[in-house]
CSV table of C-alpha atoms in Angstrom, one decimal:
chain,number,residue,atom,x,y,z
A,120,UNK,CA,-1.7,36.5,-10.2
A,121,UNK,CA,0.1,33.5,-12.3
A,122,UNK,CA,3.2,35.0,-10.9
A,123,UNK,CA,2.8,34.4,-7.3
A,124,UNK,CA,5.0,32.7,-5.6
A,125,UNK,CA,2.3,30.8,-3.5
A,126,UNK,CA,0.2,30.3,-6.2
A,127,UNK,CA,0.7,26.4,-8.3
A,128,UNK,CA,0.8,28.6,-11.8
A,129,UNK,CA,4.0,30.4,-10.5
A,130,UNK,CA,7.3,28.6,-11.2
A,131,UNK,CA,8.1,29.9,-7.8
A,132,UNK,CA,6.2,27.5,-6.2
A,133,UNK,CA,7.6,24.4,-7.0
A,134,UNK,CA,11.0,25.0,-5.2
A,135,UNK,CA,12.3,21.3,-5.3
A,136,UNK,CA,16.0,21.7,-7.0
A,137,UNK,CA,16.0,18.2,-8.3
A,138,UNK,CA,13.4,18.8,-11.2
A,139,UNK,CA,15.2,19.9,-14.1
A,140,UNK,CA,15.4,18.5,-17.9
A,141,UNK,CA,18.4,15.9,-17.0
A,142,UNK,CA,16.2,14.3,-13.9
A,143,UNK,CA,13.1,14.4,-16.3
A,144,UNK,CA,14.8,13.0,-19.4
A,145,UNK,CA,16.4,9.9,-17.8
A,146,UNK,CA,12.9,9.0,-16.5
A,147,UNK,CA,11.2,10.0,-19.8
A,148,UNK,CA,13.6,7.8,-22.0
A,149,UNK,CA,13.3,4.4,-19.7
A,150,UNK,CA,9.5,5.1,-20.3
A,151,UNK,CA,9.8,5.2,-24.0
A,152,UNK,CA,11.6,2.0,-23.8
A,153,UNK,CA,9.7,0.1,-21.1
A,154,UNK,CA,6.0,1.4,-22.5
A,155,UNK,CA,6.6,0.8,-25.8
A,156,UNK,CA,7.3,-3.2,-24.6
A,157,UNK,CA,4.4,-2.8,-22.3
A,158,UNK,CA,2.4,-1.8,-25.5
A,159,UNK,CA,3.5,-4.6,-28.2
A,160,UNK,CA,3.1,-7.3,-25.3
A,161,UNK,CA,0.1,-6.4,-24.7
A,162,UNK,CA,-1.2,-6.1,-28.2
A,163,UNK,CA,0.4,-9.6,-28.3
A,164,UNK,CA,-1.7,-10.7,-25.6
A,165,UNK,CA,-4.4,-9.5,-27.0
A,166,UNK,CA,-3.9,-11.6,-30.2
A,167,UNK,CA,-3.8,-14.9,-27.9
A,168,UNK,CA,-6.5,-14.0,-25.5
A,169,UNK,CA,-9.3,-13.1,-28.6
A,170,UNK,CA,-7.9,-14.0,-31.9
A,171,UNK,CA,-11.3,-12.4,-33.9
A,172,UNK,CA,-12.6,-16.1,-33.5
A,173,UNK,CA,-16.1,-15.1,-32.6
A,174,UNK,CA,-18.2,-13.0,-30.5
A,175,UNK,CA,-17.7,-15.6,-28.0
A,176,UNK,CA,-14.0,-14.6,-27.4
A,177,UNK,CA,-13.8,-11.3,-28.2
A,178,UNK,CA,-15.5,-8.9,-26.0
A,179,UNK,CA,-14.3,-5.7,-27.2
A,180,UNK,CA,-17.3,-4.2,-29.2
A,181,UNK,CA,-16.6,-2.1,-32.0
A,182,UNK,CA,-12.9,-2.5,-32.6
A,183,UNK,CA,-13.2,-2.0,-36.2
A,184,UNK,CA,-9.5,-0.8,-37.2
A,185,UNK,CA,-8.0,-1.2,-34.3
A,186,UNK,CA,-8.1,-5.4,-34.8
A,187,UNK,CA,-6.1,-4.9,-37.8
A,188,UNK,CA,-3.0,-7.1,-36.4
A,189,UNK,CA,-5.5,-10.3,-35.4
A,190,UNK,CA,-4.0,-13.3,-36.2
A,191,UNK,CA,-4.6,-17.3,-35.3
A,192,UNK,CA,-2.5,-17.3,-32.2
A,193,UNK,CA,-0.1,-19.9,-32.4
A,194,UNK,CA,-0.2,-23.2,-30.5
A,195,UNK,CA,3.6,-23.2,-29.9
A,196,UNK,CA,6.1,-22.8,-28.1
A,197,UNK,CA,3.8,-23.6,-24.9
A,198,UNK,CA,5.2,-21.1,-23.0
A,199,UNK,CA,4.7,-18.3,-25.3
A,200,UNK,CA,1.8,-16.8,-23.4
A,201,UNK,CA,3.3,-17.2,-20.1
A,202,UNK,CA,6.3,-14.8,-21.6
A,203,UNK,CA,4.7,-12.4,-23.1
A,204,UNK,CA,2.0,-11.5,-20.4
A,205,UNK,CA,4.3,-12.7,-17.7
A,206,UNK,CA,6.6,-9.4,-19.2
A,207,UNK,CA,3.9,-7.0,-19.7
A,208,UNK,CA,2.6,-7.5,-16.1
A,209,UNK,CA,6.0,-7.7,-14.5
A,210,UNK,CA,7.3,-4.6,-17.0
A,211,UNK,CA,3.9,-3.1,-16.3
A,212,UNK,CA,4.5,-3.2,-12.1
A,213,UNK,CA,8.2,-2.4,-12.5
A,214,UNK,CA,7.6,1.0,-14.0
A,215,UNK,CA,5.2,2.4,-11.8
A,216,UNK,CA,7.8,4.4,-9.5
A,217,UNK,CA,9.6,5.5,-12.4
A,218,UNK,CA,6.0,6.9,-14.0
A,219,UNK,CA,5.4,8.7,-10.6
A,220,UNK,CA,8.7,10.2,-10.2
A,221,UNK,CA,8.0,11.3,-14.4
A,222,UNK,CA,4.8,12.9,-13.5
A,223,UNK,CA,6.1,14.8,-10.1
A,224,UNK,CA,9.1,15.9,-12.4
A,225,UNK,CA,6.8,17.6,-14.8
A,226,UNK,CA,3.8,18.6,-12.4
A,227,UNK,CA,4.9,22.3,-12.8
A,228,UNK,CA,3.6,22.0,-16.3
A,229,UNK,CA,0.1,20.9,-15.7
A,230,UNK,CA,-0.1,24.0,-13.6
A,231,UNK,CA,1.5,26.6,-15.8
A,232,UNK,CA,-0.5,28.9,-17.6
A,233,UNK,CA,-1.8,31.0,-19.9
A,234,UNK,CA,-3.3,27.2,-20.8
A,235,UNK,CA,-2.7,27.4,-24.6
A,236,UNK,CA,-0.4,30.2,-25.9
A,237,UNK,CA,-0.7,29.3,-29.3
A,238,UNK,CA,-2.5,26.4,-31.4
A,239,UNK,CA,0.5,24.0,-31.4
A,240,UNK,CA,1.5,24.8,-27.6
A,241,UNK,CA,-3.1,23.8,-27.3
A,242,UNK,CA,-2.2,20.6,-29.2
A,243,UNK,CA,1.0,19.9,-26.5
A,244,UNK,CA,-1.0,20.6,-23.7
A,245,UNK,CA,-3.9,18.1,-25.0
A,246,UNK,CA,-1.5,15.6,-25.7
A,247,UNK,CA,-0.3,15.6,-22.0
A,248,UNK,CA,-4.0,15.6,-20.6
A,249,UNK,CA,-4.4,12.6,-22.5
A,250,UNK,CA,-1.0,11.2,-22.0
A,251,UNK,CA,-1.3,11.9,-17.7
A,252,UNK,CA,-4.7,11.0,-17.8
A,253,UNK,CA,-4.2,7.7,-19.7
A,254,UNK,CA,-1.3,6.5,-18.1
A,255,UNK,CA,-2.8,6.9,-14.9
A,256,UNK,CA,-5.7,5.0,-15.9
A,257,UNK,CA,-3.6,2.3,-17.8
A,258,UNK,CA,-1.4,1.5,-15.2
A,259,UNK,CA,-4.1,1.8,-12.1
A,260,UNK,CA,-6.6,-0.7,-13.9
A,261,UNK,CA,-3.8,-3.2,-14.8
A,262,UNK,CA,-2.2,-2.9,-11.4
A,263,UNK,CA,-6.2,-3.6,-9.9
A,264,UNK,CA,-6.6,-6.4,-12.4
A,265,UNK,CA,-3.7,-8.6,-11.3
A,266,UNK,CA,-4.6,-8.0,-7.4
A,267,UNK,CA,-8.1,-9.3,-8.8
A,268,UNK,CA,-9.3,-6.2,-7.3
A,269,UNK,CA,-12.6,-5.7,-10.4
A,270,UNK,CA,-13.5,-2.5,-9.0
A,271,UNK,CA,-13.7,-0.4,-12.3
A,272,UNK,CA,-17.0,0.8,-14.1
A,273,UNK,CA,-17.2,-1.9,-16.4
A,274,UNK,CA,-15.5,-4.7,-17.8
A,275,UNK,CA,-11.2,-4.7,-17.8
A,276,UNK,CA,-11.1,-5.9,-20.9
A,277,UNK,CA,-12.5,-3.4,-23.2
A,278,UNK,CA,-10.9,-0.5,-20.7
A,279,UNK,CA,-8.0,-1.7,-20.5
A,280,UNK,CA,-8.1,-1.8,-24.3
A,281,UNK,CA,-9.4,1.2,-25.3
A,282,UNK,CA,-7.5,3.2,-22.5
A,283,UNK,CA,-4.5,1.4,-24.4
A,284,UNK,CA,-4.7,3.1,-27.7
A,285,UNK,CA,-5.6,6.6,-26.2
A,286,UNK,CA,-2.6,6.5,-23.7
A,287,UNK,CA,-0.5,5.3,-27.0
A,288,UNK,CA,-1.5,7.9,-29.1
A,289,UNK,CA,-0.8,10.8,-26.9
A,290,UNK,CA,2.4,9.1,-25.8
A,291,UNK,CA,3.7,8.7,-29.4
A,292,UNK,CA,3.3,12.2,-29.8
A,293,UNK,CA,4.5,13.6,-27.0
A,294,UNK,CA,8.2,10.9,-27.3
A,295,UNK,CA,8.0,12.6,-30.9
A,296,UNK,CA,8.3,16.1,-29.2
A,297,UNK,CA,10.3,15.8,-26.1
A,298,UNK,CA,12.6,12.8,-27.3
A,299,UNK,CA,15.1,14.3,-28.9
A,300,UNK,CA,15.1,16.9,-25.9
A,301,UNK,CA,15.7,14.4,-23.2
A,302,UNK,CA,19.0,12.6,-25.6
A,303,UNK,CA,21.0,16.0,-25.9
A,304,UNK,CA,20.0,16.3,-22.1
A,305,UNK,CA,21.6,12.9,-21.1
A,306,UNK,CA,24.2,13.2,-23.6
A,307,UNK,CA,25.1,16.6,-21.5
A,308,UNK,CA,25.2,14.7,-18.2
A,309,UNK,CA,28.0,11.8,-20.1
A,310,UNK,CA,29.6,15.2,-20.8
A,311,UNK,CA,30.3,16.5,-17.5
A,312,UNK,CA,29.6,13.3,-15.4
A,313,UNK,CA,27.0,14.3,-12.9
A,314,UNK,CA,23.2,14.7,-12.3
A,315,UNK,CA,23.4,16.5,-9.4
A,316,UNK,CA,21.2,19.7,-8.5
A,317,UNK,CA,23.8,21.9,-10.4
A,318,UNK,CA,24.9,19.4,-13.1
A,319,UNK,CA,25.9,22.3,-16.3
A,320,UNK,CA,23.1,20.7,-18.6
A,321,UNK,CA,20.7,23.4,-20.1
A,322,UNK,CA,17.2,23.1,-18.5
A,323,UNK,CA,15.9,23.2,-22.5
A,324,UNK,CA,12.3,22.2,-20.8
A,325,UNK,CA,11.9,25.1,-18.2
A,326,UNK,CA,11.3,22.7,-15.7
A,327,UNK,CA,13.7,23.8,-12.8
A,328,UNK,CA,12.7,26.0,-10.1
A,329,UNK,CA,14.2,29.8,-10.7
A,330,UNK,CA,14.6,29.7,-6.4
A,331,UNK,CA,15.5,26.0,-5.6
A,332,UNK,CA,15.3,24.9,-1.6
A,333,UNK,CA,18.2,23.6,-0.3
A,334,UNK,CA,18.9,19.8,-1.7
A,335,UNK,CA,18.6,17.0,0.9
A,336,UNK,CA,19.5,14.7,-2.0
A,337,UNK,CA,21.2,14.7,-5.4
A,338,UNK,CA,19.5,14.0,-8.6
A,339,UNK,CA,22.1,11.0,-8.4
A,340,UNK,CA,20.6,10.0,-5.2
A,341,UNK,CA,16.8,10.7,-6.4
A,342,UNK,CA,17.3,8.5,-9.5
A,343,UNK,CA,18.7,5.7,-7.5
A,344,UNK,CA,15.8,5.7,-5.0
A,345,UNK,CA,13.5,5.3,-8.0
A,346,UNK,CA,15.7,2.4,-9.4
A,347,UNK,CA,15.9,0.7,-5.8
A,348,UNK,CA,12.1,1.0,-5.8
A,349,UNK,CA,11.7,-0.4,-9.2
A,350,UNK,CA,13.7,-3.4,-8.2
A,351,UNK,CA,11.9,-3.9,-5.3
A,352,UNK,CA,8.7,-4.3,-7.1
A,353,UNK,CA,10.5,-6.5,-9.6
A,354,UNK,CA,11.4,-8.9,-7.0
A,355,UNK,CA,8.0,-8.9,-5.4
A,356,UNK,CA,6.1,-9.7,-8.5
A,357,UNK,CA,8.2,-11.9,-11.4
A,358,UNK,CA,8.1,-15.0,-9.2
A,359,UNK,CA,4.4,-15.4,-10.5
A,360,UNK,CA,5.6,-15.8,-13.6
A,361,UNK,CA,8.9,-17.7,-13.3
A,362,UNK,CA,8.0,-20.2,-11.0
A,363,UNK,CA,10.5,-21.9,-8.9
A,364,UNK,CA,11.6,-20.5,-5.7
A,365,UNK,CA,11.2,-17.4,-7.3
A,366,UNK,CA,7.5,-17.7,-6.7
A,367,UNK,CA,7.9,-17.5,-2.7
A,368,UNK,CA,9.2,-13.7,-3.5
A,369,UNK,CA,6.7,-12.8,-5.3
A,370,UNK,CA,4.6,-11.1,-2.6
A,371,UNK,CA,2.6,-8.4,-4.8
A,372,UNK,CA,1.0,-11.1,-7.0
A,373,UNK,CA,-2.1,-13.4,-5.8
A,374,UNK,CA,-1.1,-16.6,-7.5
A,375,UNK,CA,2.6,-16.0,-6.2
A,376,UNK,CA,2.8,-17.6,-2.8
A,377,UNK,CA,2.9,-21.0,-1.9
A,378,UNK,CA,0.9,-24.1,-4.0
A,379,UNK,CA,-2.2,-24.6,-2.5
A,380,UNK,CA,-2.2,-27.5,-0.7
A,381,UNK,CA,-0.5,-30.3,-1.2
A,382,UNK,CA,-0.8,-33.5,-4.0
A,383,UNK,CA,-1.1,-33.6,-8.1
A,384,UNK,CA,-3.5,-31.0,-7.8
A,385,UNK,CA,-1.6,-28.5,-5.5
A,386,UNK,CA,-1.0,-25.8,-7.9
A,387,UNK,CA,-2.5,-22.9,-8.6
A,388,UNK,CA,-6.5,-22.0,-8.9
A,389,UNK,CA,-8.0,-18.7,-10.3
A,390,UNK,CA,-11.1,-19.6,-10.4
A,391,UNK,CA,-13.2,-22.3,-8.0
A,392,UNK,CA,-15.9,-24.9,-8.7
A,393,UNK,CA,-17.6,-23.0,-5.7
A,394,UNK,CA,-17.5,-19.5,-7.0
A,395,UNK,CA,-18.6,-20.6,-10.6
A,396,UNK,CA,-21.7,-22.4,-8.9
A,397,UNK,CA,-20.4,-26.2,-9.6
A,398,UNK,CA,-21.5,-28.9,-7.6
A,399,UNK,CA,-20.3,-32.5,-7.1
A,400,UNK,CA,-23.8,-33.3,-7.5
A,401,UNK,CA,-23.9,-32.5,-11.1
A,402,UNK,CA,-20.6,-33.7,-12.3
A,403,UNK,CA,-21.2,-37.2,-10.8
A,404,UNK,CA,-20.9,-40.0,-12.7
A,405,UNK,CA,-24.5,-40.6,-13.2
A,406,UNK,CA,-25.5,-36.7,-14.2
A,407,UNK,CA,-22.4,-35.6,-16.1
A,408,UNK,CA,-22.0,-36.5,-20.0
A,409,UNK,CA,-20.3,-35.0,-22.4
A,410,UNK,CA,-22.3,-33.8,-25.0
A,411,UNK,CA,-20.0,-34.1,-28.6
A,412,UNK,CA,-21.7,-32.1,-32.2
A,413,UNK,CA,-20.6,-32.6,-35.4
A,414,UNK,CA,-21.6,-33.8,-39.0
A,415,UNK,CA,-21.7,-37.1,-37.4
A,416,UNK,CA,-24.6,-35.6,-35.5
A,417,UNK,CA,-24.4,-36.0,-31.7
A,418,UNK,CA,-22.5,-38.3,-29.2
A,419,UNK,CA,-22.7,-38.3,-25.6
A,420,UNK,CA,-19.8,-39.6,-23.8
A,421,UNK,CA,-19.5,-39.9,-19.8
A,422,UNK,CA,-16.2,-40.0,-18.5
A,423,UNK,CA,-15.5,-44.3,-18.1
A,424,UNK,CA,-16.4,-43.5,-22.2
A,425,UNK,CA,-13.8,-41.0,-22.7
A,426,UNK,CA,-11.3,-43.0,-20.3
A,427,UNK,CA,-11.8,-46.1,-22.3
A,428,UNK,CA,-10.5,-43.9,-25.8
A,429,UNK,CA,-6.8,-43.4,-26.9
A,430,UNK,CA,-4.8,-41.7,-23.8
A,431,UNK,CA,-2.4,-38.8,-24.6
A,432,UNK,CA,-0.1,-36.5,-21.9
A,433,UNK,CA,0.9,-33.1,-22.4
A,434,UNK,CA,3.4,-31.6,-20.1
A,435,UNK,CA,2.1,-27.6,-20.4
A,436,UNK,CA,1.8,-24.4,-18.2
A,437,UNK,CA,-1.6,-22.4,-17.1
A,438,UNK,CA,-1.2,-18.9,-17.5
A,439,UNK,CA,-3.2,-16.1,-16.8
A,440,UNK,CA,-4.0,-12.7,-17.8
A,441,UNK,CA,-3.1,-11.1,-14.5
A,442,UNK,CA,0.4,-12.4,-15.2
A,443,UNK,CA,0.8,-15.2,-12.9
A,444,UNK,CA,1.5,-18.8,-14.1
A,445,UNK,CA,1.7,-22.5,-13.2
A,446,UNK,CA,4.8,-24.6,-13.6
A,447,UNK,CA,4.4,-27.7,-16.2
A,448,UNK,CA,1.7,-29.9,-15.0
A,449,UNK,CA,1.8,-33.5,-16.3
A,450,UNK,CA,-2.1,-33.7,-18.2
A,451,UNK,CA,-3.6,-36.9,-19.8
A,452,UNK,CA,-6.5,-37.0,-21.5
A,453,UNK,CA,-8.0,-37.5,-25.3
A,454,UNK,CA,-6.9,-35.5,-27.5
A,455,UNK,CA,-9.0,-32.8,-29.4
A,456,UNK,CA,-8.4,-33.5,-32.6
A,457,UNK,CA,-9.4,-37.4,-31.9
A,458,UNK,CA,-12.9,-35.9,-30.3
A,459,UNK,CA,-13.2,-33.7,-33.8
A,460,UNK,CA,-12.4,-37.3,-35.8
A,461,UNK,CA,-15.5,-39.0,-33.7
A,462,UNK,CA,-17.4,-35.7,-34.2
A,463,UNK,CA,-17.2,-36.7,-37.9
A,464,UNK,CA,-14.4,-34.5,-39.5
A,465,UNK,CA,-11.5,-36.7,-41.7
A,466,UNK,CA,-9.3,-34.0,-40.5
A,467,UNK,CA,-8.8,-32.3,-37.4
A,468,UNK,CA,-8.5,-28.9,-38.9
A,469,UNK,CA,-11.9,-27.7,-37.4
A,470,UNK,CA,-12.9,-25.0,-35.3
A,471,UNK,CA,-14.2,-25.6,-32.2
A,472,UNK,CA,-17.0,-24.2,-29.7
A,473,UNK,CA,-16.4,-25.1,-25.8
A,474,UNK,CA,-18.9,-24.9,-23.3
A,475,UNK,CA,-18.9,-25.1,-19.3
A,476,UNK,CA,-21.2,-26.4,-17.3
A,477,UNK,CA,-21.0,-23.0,-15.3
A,478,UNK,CA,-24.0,-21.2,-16.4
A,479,UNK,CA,-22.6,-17.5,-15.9
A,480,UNK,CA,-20.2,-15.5,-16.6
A,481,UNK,CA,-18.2,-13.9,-19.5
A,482,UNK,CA,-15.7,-17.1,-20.1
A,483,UNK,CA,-18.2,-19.8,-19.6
A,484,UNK,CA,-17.7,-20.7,-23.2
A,485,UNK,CA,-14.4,-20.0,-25.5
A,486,UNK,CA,-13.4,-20.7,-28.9
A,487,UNK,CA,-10.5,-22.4,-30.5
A,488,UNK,CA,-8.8,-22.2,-33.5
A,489,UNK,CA,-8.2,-25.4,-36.1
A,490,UNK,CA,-4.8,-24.7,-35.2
A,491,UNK,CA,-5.2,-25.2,-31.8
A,492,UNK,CA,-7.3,-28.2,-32.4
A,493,UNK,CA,-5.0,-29.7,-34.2
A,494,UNK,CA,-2.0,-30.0,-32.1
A,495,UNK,CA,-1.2,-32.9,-30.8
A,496,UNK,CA,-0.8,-31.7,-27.4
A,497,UNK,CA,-3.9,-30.3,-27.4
A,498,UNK,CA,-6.3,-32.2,-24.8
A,499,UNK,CA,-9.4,-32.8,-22.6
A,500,UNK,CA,-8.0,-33.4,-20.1
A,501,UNK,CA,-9.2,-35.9,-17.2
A,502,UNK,CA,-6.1,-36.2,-15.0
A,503,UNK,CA,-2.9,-34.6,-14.1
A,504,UNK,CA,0.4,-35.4,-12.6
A,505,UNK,CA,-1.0,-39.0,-12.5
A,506,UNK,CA,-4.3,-38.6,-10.7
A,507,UNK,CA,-7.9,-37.5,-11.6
A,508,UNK,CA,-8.8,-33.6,-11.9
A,509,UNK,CA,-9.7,-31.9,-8.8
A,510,UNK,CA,-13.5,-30.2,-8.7
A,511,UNK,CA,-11.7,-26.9,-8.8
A,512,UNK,CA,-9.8,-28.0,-11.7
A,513,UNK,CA,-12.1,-28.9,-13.8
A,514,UNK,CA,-13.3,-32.4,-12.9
A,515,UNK,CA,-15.0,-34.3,-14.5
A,516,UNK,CA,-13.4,-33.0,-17.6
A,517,UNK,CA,-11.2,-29.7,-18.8
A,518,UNK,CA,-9.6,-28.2,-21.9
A,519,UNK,CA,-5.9,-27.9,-21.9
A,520,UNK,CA,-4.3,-26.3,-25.2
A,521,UNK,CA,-0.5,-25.1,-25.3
A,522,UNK,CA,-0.1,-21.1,-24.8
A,523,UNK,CA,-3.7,-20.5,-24.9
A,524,UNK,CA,-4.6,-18.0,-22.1
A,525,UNK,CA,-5.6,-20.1,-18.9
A,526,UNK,CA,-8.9,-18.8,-19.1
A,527,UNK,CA,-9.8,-20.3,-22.2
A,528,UNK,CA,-8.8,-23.5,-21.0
A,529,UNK,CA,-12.3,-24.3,-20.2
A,530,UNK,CA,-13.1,-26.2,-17.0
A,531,UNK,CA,-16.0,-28.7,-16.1
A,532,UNK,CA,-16.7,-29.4,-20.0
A,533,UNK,CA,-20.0,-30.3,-21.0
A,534,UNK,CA,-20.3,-29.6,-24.8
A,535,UNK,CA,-17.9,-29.7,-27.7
A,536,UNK,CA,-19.2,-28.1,-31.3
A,537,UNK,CA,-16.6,-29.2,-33.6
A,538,UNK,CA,-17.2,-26.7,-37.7
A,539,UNK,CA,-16.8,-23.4,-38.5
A,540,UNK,CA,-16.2,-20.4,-36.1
């Protein structure tokens, strides 16, 4: 019953005369370079978004070995987040017609049966379960994260993650099979010139139909389509990431369009005072202080206090997770590593513990490295581009620390723990 033609287990069924090893390994080999970007960017961003500070940053329970590359995330260059997440999200996007057209090239497969003809041909078929299954979930989460679309079971971040070095370990094996495969297949097609339907290159991965329809398109053509689409969604989402007039292209991403509204504080917001429960009653002049800890013991500061301390300006970026990103804003504030003097440290290299006044959530608090401390660019910030914080940005008082993961650049401050993390 395999055999018959109208069943999905016969190769008879799939009748399509584009599939064939040369169609599948030009597909397969822009994966294995794109993916394996996609997966040191985001180890990357996992580095900078939870650098094994604390609990308080990193939410990813049980890591164990898999935290083996940690390291204090660097305070500079201050774009360096916005590049490396900006690619993995933008990469990320880019690739998803290219995975489709990948998976509908090989679909025969996941039909074709006996299921496991041998214990190495079980191991194969595994290693695709877990690399279709993965890379469906890997992709779909990451492309629902950056439309802010929170829809899975659960947090992203330990999904994501997790998903991450499942997807990884079936694709390693599976480019470790099929790779060299899909280079003598497109070193075949540089032989004869062609990818179309009847191109002379050996289908060494069984995957053509033995009673191929009638093309309406050549390989050629297919392949193009696929690239067309790929640039497409290129377009539509770097923008968020590059800034400029980029940005008004960049119609797939939430923080791509326009600045909203107008003034110093018309750029970008992910997250507003109203949706994190802020009120201008409690950061008014009279209720807000800043509470400051330290071996000093305890200061608390309002903001004519901190406005009447050393000024400094930092001209840095916000950048998100999801991928999207502010141009330079002009911030002025105190610096963090003056706050960790007055907190009773000789030296500003001193962990630190901030806290929001917003009373939920899982980024309510974050911690920063001594490192990050440290630099001199590193501020609480009060104004920026020459005019006090906005309520949704942060007023009366926000973090801003160069390529730090936007958010961990805690808005509405009310404590600072300056000692050990």
């Amino acid at each position: 019953m395999r055999d018959h033609p109208r069943l999905p287990s016969s190769p008879a069924f799939w009748r399509s005369p584009l599939r064939g090893t040369p169609f599948t390994a030009v597909l397969g080999l822009v994966l294995l370079g794109g993916i394996t970007v996609m997966f040191v960017t985001g180890l990357v961003s996992y580095a900078a978004y939870s650098p094994d500070l604390s609990p308080v940053n990193d939410t990813t329970p049980d890591k164990g070995l898999l935290g083996f590359y940690l390291f204090d995330w660097p305070a500079g260059p201050s774009w360096l987040y916005r590049l490396t997440q900006g690619t993995h999200v933008t990469l990320g996007v880019t690739l998803v017609p290219v995975l489709l057209a990948k998976l509908w090239s090989v679909v025969p497969k996941l039909f074709a049966l006996p299921p496991a003809r041998s214990l190495a041909h079980a191991l194969e078929r595994l290693s695709l379960l877990l690399l279709v299954g993965g890379g469906l979930f890997e992709f779909t989460t990451g492309v629902l994260n950056i439309q802010l679309e929170y829809v899975f079971p659960g947090s992203f971040y330990p999904l994501h993650f997790y998903g991450a070095w499942v997807f990884m370990s079936a694709f390693v094996v599976h480019a470790a099979l099929k790779a060299p495969a899909a280079v003598r297949a497109v070193r075949s097609m540089r032989a004869v010139g062609s990818v179309r339907g009847d191109s002379g290159v050996a289908d060494e991965a069984g995957l053509a139909s033995p009673r191929p329809a009638e093309p309406t398109v050549s390989r050629r053509g297919a392949l193009r389509l696929v690239g067309a689409s790929s640039l497409l969604l290129f377009l539509t989402t770097v923008g968020q990431s590059l800034g400029g007039p980029l940005r008004r292209t960049a119609l797939l991403a939430p923080h791509g369009g326009a600045d909203p509204g107008g003034g110093p504080n018309g750029f970008q917001i992910n997250k507003t005072a109203a949706y994190a429960g802020i009120t201008e009653a409690e950061t008014s002049a009279d209720a807000w202080r800043l509470v400051v800890t330290g071996p000093a013991g305890t200061v608390r500061l309002s903001r004519a206090d901190l406005l009447r301390l050393p000024q400094h300006s930092s001209s840095l970026p916000i950048a998100c997770v999801e991928g999207w990103s502010t141009a330079d804003q002009w911030w002025r504030g105190v610096r963090l590593r003056d706050l960790a003097a007055l907190a009773g440290y000789d030296t500003a290299a001193v962990d630190l513990l901030v806290e929001s006044l917003q009373r939920h959530g899982a980024f309510r608090r974050a911690a920063l490295r001594a490192n990050q401390v440290s630099d001199p660019r590193s501020l609480l910030a009060l104004s920026v581009n020459g005019e006090p914080l906005s309520l949704d940005h942060g007023f009366p008082a926000r973090i801003i620390v160069p390529a730090l993961p936007g958010v961990h650049n805690t808005k509405w401050v009310a404590r600072l723990t300056f000692g050990d993390l």
